[in-house]
CSV table of C-alpha atoms and ligand atoms in Angstrom, one decimal:
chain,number,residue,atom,x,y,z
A,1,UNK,CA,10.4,-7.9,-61.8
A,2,UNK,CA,6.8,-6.4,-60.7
A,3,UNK,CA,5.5,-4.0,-62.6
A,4,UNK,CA,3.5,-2.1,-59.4
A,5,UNK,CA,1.5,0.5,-61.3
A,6,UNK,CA,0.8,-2.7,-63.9
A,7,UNK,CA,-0.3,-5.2,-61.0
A,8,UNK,CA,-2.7,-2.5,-59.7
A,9,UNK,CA,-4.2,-1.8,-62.8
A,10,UNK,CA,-4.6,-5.4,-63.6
A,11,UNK,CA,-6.4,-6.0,-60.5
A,12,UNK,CA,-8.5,-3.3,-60.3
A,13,UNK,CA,-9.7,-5.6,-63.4
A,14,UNK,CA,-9.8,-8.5,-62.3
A,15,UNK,CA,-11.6,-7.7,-58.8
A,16,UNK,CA,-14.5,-5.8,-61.0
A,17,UNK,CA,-14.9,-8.7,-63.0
A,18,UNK,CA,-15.3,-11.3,-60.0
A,19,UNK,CA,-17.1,-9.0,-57.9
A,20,UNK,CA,-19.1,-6.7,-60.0
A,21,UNK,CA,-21.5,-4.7,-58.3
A,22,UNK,CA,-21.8,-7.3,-55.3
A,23,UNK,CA,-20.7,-6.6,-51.7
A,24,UNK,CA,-17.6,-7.7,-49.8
A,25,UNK,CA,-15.4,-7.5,-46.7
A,26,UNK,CA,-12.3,-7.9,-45.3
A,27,UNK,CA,-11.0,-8.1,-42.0
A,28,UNK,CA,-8.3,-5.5,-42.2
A,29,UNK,CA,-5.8,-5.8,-38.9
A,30,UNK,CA,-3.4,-2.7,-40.2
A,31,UNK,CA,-0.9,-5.3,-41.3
A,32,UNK,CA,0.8,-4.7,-44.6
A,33,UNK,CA,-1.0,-7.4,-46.2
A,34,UNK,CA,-4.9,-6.5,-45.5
A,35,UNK,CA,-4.1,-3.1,-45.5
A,36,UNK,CA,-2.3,-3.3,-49.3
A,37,UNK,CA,-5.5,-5.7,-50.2
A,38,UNK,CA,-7.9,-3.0,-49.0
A,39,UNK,CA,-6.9,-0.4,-50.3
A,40,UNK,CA,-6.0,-2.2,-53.6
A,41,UNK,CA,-9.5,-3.5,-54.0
A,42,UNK,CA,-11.5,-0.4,-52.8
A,43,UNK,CA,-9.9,1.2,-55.7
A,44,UNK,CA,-11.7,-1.4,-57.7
A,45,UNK,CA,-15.2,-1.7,-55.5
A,46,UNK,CA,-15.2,1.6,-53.6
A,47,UNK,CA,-17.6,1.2,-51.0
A,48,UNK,CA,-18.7,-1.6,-51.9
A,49,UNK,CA,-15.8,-3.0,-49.9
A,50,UNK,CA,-16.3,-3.0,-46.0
A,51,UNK,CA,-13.3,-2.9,-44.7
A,52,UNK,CA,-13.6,-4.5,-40.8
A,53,UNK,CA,-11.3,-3.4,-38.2
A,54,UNK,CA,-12.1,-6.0,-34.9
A,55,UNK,CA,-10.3,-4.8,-31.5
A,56,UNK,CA,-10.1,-8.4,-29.8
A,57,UNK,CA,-8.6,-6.5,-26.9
A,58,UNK,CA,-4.8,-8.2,-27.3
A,59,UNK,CA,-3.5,-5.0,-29.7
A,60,UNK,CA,-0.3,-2.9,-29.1
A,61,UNK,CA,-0.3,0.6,-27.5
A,62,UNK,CA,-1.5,3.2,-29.9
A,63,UNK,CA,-2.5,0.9,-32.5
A,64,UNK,CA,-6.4,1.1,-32.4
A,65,UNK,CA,-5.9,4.9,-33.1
A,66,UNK,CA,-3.0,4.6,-35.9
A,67,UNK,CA,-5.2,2.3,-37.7
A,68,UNK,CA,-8.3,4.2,-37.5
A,69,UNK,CA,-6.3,7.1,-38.1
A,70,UNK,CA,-4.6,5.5,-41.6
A,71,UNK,CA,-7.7,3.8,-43.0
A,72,UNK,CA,-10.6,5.8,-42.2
A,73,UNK,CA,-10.4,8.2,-44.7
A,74,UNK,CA,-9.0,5.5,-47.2
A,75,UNK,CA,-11.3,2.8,-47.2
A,76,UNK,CA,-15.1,2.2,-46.3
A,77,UNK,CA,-14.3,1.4,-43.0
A,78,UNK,CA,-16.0,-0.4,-40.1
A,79,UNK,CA,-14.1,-0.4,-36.4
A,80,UNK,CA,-15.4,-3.1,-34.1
A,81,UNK,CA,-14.6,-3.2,-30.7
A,82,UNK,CA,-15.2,-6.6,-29.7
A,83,UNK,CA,-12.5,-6.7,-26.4
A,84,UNK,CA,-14.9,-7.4,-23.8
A,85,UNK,CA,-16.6,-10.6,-26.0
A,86,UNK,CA,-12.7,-12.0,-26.5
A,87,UNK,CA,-11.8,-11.7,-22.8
A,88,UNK,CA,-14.6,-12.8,-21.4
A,89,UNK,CA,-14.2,-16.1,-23.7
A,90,UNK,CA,-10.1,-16.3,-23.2
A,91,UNK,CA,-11.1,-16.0,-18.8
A,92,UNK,CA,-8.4,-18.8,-17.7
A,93,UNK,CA,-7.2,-19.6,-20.3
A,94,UNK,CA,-3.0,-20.3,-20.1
A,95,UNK,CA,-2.8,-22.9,-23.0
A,96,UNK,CA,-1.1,-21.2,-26.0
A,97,UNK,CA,-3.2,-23.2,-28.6
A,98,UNK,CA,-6.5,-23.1,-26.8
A,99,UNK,CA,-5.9,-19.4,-26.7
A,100,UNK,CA,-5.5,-19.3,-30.2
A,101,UNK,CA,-8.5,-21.6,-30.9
A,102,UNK,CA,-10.7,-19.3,-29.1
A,103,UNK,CA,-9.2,-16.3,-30.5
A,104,UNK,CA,-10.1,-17.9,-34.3
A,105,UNK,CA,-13.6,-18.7,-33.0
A,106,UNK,CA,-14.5,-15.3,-31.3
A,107,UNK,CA,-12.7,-13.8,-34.5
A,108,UNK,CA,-15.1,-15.5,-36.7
A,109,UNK,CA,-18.2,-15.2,-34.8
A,110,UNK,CA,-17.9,-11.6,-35.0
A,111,UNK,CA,-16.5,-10.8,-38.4
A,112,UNK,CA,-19.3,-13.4,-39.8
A,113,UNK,CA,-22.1,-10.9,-37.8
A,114,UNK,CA,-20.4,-7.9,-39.8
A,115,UNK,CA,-20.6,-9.9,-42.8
A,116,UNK,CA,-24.0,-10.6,-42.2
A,117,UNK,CA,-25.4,-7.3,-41.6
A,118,UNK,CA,-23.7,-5.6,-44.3
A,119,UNK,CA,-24.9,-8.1,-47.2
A,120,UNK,CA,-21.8,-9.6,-48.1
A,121,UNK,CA,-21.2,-12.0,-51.3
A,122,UNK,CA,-17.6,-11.9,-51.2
A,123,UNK,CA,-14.2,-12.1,-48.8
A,124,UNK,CA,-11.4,-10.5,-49.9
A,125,UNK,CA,-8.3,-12.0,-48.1
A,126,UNK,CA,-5.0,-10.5,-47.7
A,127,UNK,CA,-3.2,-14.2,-48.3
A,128,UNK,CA,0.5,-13.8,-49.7
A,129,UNK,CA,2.4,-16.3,-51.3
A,130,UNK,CA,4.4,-17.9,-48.1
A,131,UNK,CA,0.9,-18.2,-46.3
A,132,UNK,CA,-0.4,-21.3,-48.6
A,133,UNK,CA,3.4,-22.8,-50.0
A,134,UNK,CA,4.4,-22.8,-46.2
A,135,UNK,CA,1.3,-23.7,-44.8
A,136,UNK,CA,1.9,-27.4,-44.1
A,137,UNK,CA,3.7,-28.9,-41.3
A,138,UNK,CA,3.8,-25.5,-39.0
A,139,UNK,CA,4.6,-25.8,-35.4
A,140,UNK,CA,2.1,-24.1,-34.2
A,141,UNK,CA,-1.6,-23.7,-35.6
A,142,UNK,CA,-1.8,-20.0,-37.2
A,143,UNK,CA,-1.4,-18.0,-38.1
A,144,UNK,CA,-3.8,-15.8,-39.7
A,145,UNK,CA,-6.9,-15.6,-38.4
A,146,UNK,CA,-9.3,-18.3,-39.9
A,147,UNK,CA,-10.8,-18.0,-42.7
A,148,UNK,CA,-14.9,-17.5,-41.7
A,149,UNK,CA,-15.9,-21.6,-41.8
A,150,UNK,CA,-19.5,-20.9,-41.6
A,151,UNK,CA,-19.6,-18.3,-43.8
A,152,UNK,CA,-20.8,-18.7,-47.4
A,153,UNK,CA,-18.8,-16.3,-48.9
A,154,UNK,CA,-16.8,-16.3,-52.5
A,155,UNK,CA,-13.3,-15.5,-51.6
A,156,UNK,CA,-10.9,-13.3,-53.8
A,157,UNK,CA,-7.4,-13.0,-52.9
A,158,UNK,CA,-6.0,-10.2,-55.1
A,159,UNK,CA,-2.1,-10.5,-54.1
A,160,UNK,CA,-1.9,-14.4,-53.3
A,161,UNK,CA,0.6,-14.7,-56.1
A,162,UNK,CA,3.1,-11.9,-54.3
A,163,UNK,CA,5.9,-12.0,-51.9
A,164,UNK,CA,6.2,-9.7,-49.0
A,165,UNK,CA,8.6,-7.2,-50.3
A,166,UNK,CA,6.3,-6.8,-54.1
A,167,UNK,CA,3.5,-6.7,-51.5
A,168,UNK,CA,5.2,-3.6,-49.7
A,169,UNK,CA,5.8,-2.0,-53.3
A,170,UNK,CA,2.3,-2.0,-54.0
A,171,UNK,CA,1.6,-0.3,-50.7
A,172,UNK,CA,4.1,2.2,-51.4
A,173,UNK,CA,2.8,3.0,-55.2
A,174,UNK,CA,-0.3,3.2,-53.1
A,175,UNK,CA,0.3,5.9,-51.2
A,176,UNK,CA,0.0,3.7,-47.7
A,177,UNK,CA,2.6,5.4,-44.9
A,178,UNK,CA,5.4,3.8,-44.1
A,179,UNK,CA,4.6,2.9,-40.6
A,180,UNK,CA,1.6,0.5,-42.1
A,181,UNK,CA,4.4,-0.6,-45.0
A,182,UNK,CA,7.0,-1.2,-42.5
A,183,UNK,CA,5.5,-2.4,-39.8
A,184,UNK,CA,6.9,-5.2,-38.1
A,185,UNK,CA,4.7,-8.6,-38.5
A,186,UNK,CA,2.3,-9.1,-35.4
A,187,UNK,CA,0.4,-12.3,-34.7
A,188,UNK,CA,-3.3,-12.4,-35.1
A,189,UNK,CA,-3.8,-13.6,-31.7
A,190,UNK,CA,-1.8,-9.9,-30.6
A,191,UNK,CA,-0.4,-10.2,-27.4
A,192,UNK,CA,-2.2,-13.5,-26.0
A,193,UNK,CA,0.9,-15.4,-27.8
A,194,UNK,CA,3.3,-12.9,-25.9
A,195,UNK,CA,1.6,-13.6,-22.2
A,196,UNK,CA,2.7,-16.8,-20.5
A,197,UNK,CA,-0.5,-17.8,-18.7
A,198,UNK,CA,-3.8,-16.2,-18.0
A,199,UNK,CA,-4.6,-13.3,-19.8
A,200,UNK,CA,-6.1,-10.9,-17.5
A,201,UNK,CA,-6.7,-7.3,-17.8
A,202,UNK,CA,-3.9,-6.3,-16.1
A,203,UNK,CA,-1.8,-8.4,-17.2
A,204,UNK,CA,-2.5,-7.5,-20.9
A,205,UNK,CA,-1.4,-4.2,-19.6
A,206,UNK,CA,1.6,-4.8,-18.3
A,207,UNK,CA,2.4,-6.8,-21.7
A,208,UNK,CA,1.6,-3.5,-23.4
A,209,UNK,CA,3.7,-1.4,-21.8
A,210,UNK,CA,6.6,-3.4,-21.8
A,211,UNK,CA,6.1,-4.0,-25.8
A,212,UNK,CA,5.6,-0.1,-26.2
A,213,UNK,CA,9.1,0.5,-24.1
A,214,UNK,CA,10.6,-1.9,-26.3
A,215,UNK,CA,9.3,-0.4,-29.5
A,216,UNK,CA,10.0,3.1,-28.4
A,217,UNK,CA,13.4,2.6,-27.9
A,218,UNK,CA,14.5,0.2,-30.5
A,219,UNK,CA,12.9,2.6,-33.2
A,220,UNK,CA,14.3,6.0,-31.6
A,221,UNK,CA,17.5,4.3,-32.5
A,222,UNK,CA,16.6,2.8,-36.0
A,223,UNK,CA,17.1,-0.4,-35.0
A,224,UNK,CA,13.8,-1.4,-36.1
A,225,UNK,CA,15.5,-1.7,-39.9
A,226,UNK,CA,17.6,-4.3,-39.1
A,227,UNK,CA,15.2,-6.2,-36.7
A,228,UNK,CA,12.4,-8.5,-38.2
A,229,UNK,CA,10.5,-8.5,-34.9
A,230,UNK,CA,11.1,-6.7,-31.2
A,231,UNK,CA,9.1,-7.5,-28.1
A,232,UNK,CA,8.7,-7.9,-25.0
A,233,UNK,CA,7.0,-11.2,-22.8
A,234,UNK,CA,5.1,-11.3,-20.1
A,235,UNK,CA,5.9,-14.7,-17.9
A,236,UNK,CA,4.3,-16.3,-15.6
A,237,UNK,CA,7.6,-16.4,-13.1
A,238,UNK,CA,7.5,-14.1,-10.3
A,239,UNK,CA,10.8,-13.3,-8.8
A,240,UNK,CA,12.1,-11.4,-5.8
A,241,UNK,CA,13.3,-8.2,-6.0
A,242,UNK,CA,13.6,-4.9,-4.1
A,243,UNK,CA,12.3,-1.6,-4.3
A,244,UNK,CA,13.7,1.1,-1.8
A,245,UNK,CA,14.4,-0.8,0.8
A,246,UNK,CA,11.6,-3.6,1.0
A,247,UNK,CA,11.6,-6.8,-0.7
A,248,UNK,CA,9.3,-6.9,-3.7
A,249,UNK,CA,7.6,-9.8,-5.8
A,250,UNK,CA,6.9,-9.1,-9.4
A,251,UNK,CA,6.7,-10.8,-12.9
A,252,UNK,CA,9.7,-11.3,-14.8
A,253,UNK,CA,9.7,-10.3,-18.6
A,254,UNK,CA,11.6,-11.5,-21.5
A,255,UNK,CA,12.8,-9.1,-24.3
A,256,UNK,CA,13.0,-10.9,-27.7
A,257,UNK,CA,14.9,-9.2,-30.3
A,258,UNK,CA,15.4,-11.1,-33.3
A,259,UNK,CA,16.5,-11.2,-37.0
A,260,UNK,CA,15.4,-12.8,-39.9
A,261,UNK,CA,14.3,-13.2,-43.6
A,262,UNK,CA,11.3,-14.9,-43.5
A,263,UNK,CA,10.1,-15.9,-39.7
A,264,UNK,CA,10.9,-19.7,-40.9
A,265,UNK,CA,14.4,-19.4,-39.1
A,266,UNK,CA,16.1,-16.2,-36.6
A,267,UNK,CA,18.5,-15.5,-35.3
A,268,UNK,CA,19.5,-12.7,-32.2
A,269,UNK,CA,21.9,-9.9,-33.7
A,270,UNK,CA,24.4,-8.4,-30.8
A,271,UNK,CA,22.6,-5.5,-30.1
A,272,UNK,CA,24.1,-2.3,-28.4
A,273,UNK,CA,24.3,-2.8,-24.4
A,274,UNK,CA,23.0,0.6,-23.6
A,275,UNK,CA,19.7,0.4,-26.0
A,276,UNK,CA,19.0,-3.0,-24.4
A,277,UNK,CA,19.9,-1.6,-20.3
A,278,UNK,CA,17.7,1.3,-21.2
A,279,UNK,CA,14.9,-0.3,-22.0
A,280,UNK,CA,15.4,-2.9,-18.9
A,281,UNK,CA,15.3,-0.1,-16.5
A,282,UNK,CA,12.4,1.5,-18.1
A,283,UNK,CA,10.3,-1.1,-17.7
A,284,UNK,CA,11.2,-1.6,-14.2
A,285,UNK,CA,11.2,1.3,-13.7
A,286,UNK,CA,7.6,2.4,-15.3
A,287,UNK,CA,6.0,-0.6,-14.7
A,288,UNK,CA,5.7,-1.1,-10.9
A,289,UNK,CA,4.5,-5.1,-11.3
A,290,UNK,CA,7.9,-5.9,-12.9
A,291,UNK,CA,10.9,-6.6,-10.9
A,292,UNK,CA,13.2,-8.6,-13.1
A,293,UNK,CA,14.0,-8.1,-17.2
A,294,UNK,CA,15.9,-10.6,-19.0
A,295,UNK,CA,17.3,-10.9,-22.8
A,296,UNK,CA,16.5,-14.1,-24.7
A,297,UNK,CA,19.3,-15.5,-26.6
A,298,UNK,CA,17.8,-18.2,-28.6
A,299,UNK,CA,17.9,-18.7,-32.3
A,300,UNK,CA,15.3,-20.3,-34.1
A,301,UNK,CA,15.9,-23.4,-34.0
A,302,UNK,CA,15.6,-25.0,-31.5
A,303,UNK,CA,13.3,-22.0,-30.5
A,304,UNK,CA,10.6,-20.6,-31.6
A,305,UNK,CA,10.0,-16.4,-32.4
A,306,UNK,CA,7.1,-16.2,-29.9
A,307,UNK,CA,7.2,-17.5,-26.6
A,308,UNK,CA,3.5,-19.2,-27.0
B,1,LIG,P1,7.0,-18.8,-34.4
B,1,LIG,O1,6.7,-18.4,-33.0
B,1,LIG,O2,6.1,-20.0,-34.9
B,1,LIG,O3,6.5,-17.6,-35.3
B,1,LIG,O4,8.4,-19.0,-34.7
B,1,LIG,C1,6.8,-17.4,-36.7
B,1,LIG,C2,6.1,-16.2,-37.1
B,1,LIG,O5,4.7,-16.3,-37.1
B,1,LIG,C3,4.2,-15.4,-36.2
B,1,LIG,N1,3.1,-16.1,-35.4
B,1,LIG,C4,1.8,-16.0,-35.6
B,1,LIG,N2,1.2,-15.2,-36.5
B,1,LIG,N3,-0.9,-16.1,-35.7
B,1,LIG,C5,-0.2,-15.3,-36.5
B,1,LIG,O6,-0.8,-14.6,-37.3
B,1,LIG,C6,-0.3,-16.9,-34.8
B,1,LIG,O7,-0.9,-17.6,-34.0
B,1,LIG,C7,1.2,-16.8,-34.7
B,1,LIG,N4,2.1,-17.4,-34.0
B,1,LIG,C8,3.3,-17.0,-34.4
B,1,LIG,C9,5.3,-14.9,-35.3
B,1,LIG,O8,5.1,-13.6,-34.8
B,1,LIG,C10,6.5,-15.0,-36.3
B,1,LIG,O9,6.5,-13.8,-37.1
């Protein structure tokens, strides 16, 4: 069992050894493994660690603010908002993988100018021990943003021998909130993996609002306990459908609900009828570009959790 008061104190060690009085960064996205590795290692470098925040544009509703809000006063941190420089790049783009290709290259392009300016020796990485044993043979290239490939940097990944769950105990001997502890996993490519097709600006929109519907009301309920992710897609189909009395033509979106342990299989839990109609005729309802919701009721396998 892990000690958390004794792995902290060890690494506070151990980063001070390796790193001593040189610089380093981390690209911190608010998920509970950067943000347990930054605060973790500020406690050993103070600000010595820059912790770098990049807005590529495909975030949830409310997130730029909740991490700002969480991690400003708790780490040296750096916010880049880099949306424009990602869409411009991702501009026709449908293919899932190109988009995440792009979406690595963009990523390291600007983390490597951050890196640059701010005299950096050393990358910290938030890597956890399913990210290197499962790292072979995925379906899909991922899944955390690349590591820098240009960059010259010494990397030092303080919690690479940990599991999720001893990774959330740190966090919580921490002191991180729960919302950052808790918080569902979210691909590094954001919402481009949950939009079918191009990703314009209106389109990540519409993706955003029908993931914060979903959120909203899965969580008023607490169902977000028993759910490993929650979401909503944004297809490419447009269907016919009517709104007072004239015939409309909008987008249909996919809600994807799903259990599981460890993302490697999932499953879709019966969930209760009126949680899932409410948040269908919300997001017809407050989202005039959608005219048609469905459910997705495919495990994985033969699926896959994201729809890209
Ligand atoms: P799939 O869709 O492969 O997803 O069943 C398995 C888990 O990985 C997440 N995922 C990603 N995470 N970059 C990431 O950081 C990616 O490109 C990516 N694609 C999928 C997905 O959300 C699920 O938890």
């Amino acid at each position: 069992m892990l000690n958390p008061s004794d792995f902290i104190k060890k690494s506070i060690e151990d980063i001070k050894n390796t790193v001593g009085d040189g610089k380093a960064v981390i690209a911190l996205s608010g998920g509970v493994d950067s943000s347990v590795t930054s605060v973790l290692t500020q406690k050993a470098l103070g600000d010595n660690l820059i912790a770098v925040f990049v807005n590529h544009g495909l975030l949830r509703e409310g997130e730029v603010e909740q991490v700002i809000k969480t991690f400003e006063s708790r780490v040296n941190f750096k916010y880049v908002d880099a949306s424009e420089e990602f869409l411009k790049e991702l501009h026709n783009v449908s293919d899932p993988e190109e988009k995440r290709k792009i979406i690595g290259d963009v990523f390291i392009r600007v983390f490597e100018r951050v890196a640059k300016d701010v005299d950096a020796e050393y990358l910290v990485q938030g890597t956890i021990a399913p990210d290197w044993i499962e790292s072979e043979g995925k379906i899909k290239t991922h899944h955390n943003l690349a590591l820098p490939k240009g960059l010259v940097l010494k990397i030092v990944e303080p919690v690479r021998e940990l599991y999720k769950d001893e990774v959330r105990s740190i966090g919580t001997e921490l002191g991180l909130p729960e919302d950052i502890i808790y918080r569902q996993p979210y691909p590094g490519p954001g919402l481009a993996v949950r939009i079918i097709g191009a990703l314009t600006k209106k389109r990540i929109s519409i993706c955003r609002k029908a993931n914060a519907i979903v959120c909203e009301e899965i969580e008023k309920e607490e169902l977000n306990k028993e759910l490993w992710q929650y979401f909503a897609v944004l297809t490419d189909t447009k269907v016919t459908g009517v709104k007072g009395d004239q015939r409309d033509f909008g987008y249909l979106v996919v809600l994807r609900m799903i259990e599981s342990l460890d993302a490697m299989t999932a499953n879709v839990p019966e969930l209760p009828w009126s949680v899932i109609q409410t948040i269908s005729k919300r997001i017809t309802s407050e989202i005039p570009e959608v005219t048609h919701v469905a459910l997705s009721i495919s495990d994985k396998p033969p699926s896959t959790i994201e729809f890209a």
